[in-house]
Coordinates of C-alpha atoms in Angstrom, one line a residue:
M253 CA -5.7 -8.6 -29.9
K254 CA -9.1 -8.4 -29.3
I255 CA -11.1 -7.4 -26.0
T256 CA -13.3 -10.7 -25.1
S257 CA -15.0 -9.0 -21.8
F258 CA -14.6 -5.6 -20.2
N259 CA -16.0 -5.2 -16.5
P260 CA -15.5 -4.0 -13.1
L261 CA -13.3 -5.5 -10.7
I262 CA -13.5 -5.0 -6.8
V263 CA -10.5 -5.9 -4.9
T264 CA -11.5 -5.6 -0.9
S265 CA -10.5 -7.3 2.4
D266 CA -14.6 -8.1 2.7
A267 CA -15.3 -10.0 -0.1
E268 CA -18.5 -11.4 1.5
K269 CA -19.8 -8.1 2.2
T270 CA -19.4 -7.1 -1.2
I271 CA -20.5 -10.1 -2.7
K272 CA -24.1 -9.9 -0.7
I273 CA -24.5 -6.2 -1.6
F274 CA -24.3 -7.4 -5.7
E275 CA -26.6 -10.5 -4.8
E276 CA -29.1 -8.6 -3.3
L277 CA -28.8 -6.7 -6.6
G278 CA -29.5 -9.9 -8.7
F279 CA -26.2 -10.8 -9.1
E280 CA -25.2 -14.5 -9.1
R281 CA -22.0 -16.6 -8.1
R282 CA -20.6 -17.9 -11.4
H283 CA -17.4 -19.3 -10.3
S284 CA -14.5 -18.7 -8.2
I285 CA -10.5 -19.4 -8.4
D286 CA -7.8 -19.5 -5.3
V287 CA -4.8 -17.7 -6.6
T288 CA -1.6 -16.5 -5.5
S289 CA -0.6 -12.8 -6.2
P290 CA 3.2 -12.1 -7.6
S291 CA 3.5 -10.4 -4.3
E292 CA 2.7 -13.5 -2.5
K293 CA -0.9 -12.7 -1.2
E294 CA -3.7 -15.2 -1.3
V295 CA -6.6 -14.2 -3.7
T296 CA -9.8 -15.7 -3.8
S297 CA -11.8 -14.2 -7.0
V298 CA -15.6 -14.6 -7.4
R299 CA -16.9 -14.0 -10.7
M300 CA -20.6 -12.8 -10.8
K301 CA -23.3 -12.2 -13.5
D302 CA -26.9 -10.7 -13.4
A303 CA -29.5 -11.6 -16.0
N304 CA -29.0 -8.8 -17.9
G305 CA -25.7 -10.3 -18.6
F306 CA -23.7 -8.0 -16.6
Y307 CA -20.7 -9.1 -14.8
V308 CA -18.7 -7.9 -11.9
D309 CA -15.6 -9.7 -10.0
V310 CA -14.9 -9.6 -6.5
A311 CA -11.4 -10.4 -5.1
K312 CA -10.7 -10.7 -1.6
V313 CA -7.1 -9.8 -0.6
D314 CA -6.1 -9.8 3.1
G315 CA -4.6 -6.8 4.7
M316 CA -6.4 -4.2 2.0
Q317 CA -6.5 -0.8 3.9
K318 CA -9.1 0.5 1.1
D319 CA -10.9 -1.1 -1.5
L320 CA -9.9 -0.7 -4.7
T321 CA -11.6 -0.5 -8.0
L322 CA -10.2 -1.5 -11.2
I323 CA -11.2 -2.8 -14.8
R324 CA -10.8 -6.4 -15.9
M325 CA -10.1 -6.6 -19.5
N326 CA -10.3 -9.7 -20.8
V327 CA -8.2 -10.3 -24.2
D328 CA -7.9 -13.0 -26.7
N329 CA -4.0 -12.8 -26.6
F330 CA -2.3 -11.5 -23.2
E331 CA 1.4 -11.0 -24.7
E332 CA 0.1 -8.9 -27.7
A333 CA -1.9 -7.0 -25.3
Y334 CA 0.5 -6.4 -22.5
E335 CA 3.3 -5.6 -24.9
Y336 CA 0.9 -2.8 -26.4
F337 CA 0.2 -1.4 -23.1
I338 CA 3.9 -1.2 -22.1
S339 CA 4.5 0.7 -25.4
K340 CA 1.7 3.1 -24.4
G341 CA 3.9 3.7 -21.3
F342 CA 1.5 1.8 -18.7
K343 CA 3.5 -0.4 -15.9
N344 CA 3.0 -3.9 -14.2
P345 CA 3.6 -3.0 -10.4
S346 CA 4.8 -6.4 -10.1
G347 CA 7.6 -5.9 -12.7
D348 CA 7.3 -8.5 -15.3
A349 CA 5.6 -10.8 -12.7
T350 CA 1.9 -12.1 -13.9
V351 CA -0.6 -14.5 -12.0
D352 CA -0.8 -17.7 -14.0
T353 CA -3.1 -20.3 -13.4
R354 CA -4.4 -23.3 -15.1
T355 CA -7.4 -21.1 -16.7
N356 CA -6.0 -17.8 -16.4
R357 CA -3.1 -15.5 -17.3
S358 CA -3.2 -12.0 -15.6
A359 CA -1.2 -8.9 -14.5
M360 CA -2.2 -5.6 -13.1
M361 CA -1.7 -2.5 -15.4
M362 CA -1.1 1.2 -14.4
S363 CA -1.4 4.2 -16.9
P364 CA 1.0 6.7 -16.8
S365 CA -1.8 9.3 -15.7
G366 CA -2.8 6.4 -12.8
F367 CA -5.9 4.5 -13.8
A368 CA -5.1 0.9 -13.5
F369 CA -6.9 -2.6 -15.2
D370 CA -6.3 -6.0 -14.6
L371 CA -5.4 -7.3 -18.1
C372 CA -6.2 -11.2 -18.5
Q373 CA -6.7 -13.6 -20.6
H374 CA -8.9 -16.7 -20.1
I375 CA -7.5 -20.3 -21.1
K376 CA -9.7 -22.3 -22.7
N377 CA -9.7 -26.2 -22.7
A378 CA -7.6 -26.0 -19.6

C-alpha cells in the first residue's frame, strides 16, 4: 500500500461558508462530487487546492450538529489499506460499508484511541 495524498477534510452542514474562508486564503475549487453515504445521507464533497500545492476537502452533510475534521488519506490499494487498519484495531463506523462511485472508494476509519480519517482510493481511468 502506498499513500498517494494526505490532507484535511472538513465535514460540515455549511460548506459554502467554509469554502469561502479557504477561497479567501487562496484556495481554488478543483472539482466536486455528489455521493450517498452508507447512512444514506447526501454528501457533496469539494476538493480545493492552493498555489503551494496544498489541498483541503470540504464535504457538505445536512444535519451535522457540529463540524467534524478528518484526515483524508488516499492510497493506491483500498483493500490492502483497509485490512491493514482493521488489523491495527481501527473500526469502520458503518460496519463494512464503503462509499463507492465511478471515481472513488472510501470509508471512514476510527482508531482505538478516537482519531478518525477517511480512507480513500481514487479510481483512475473511470
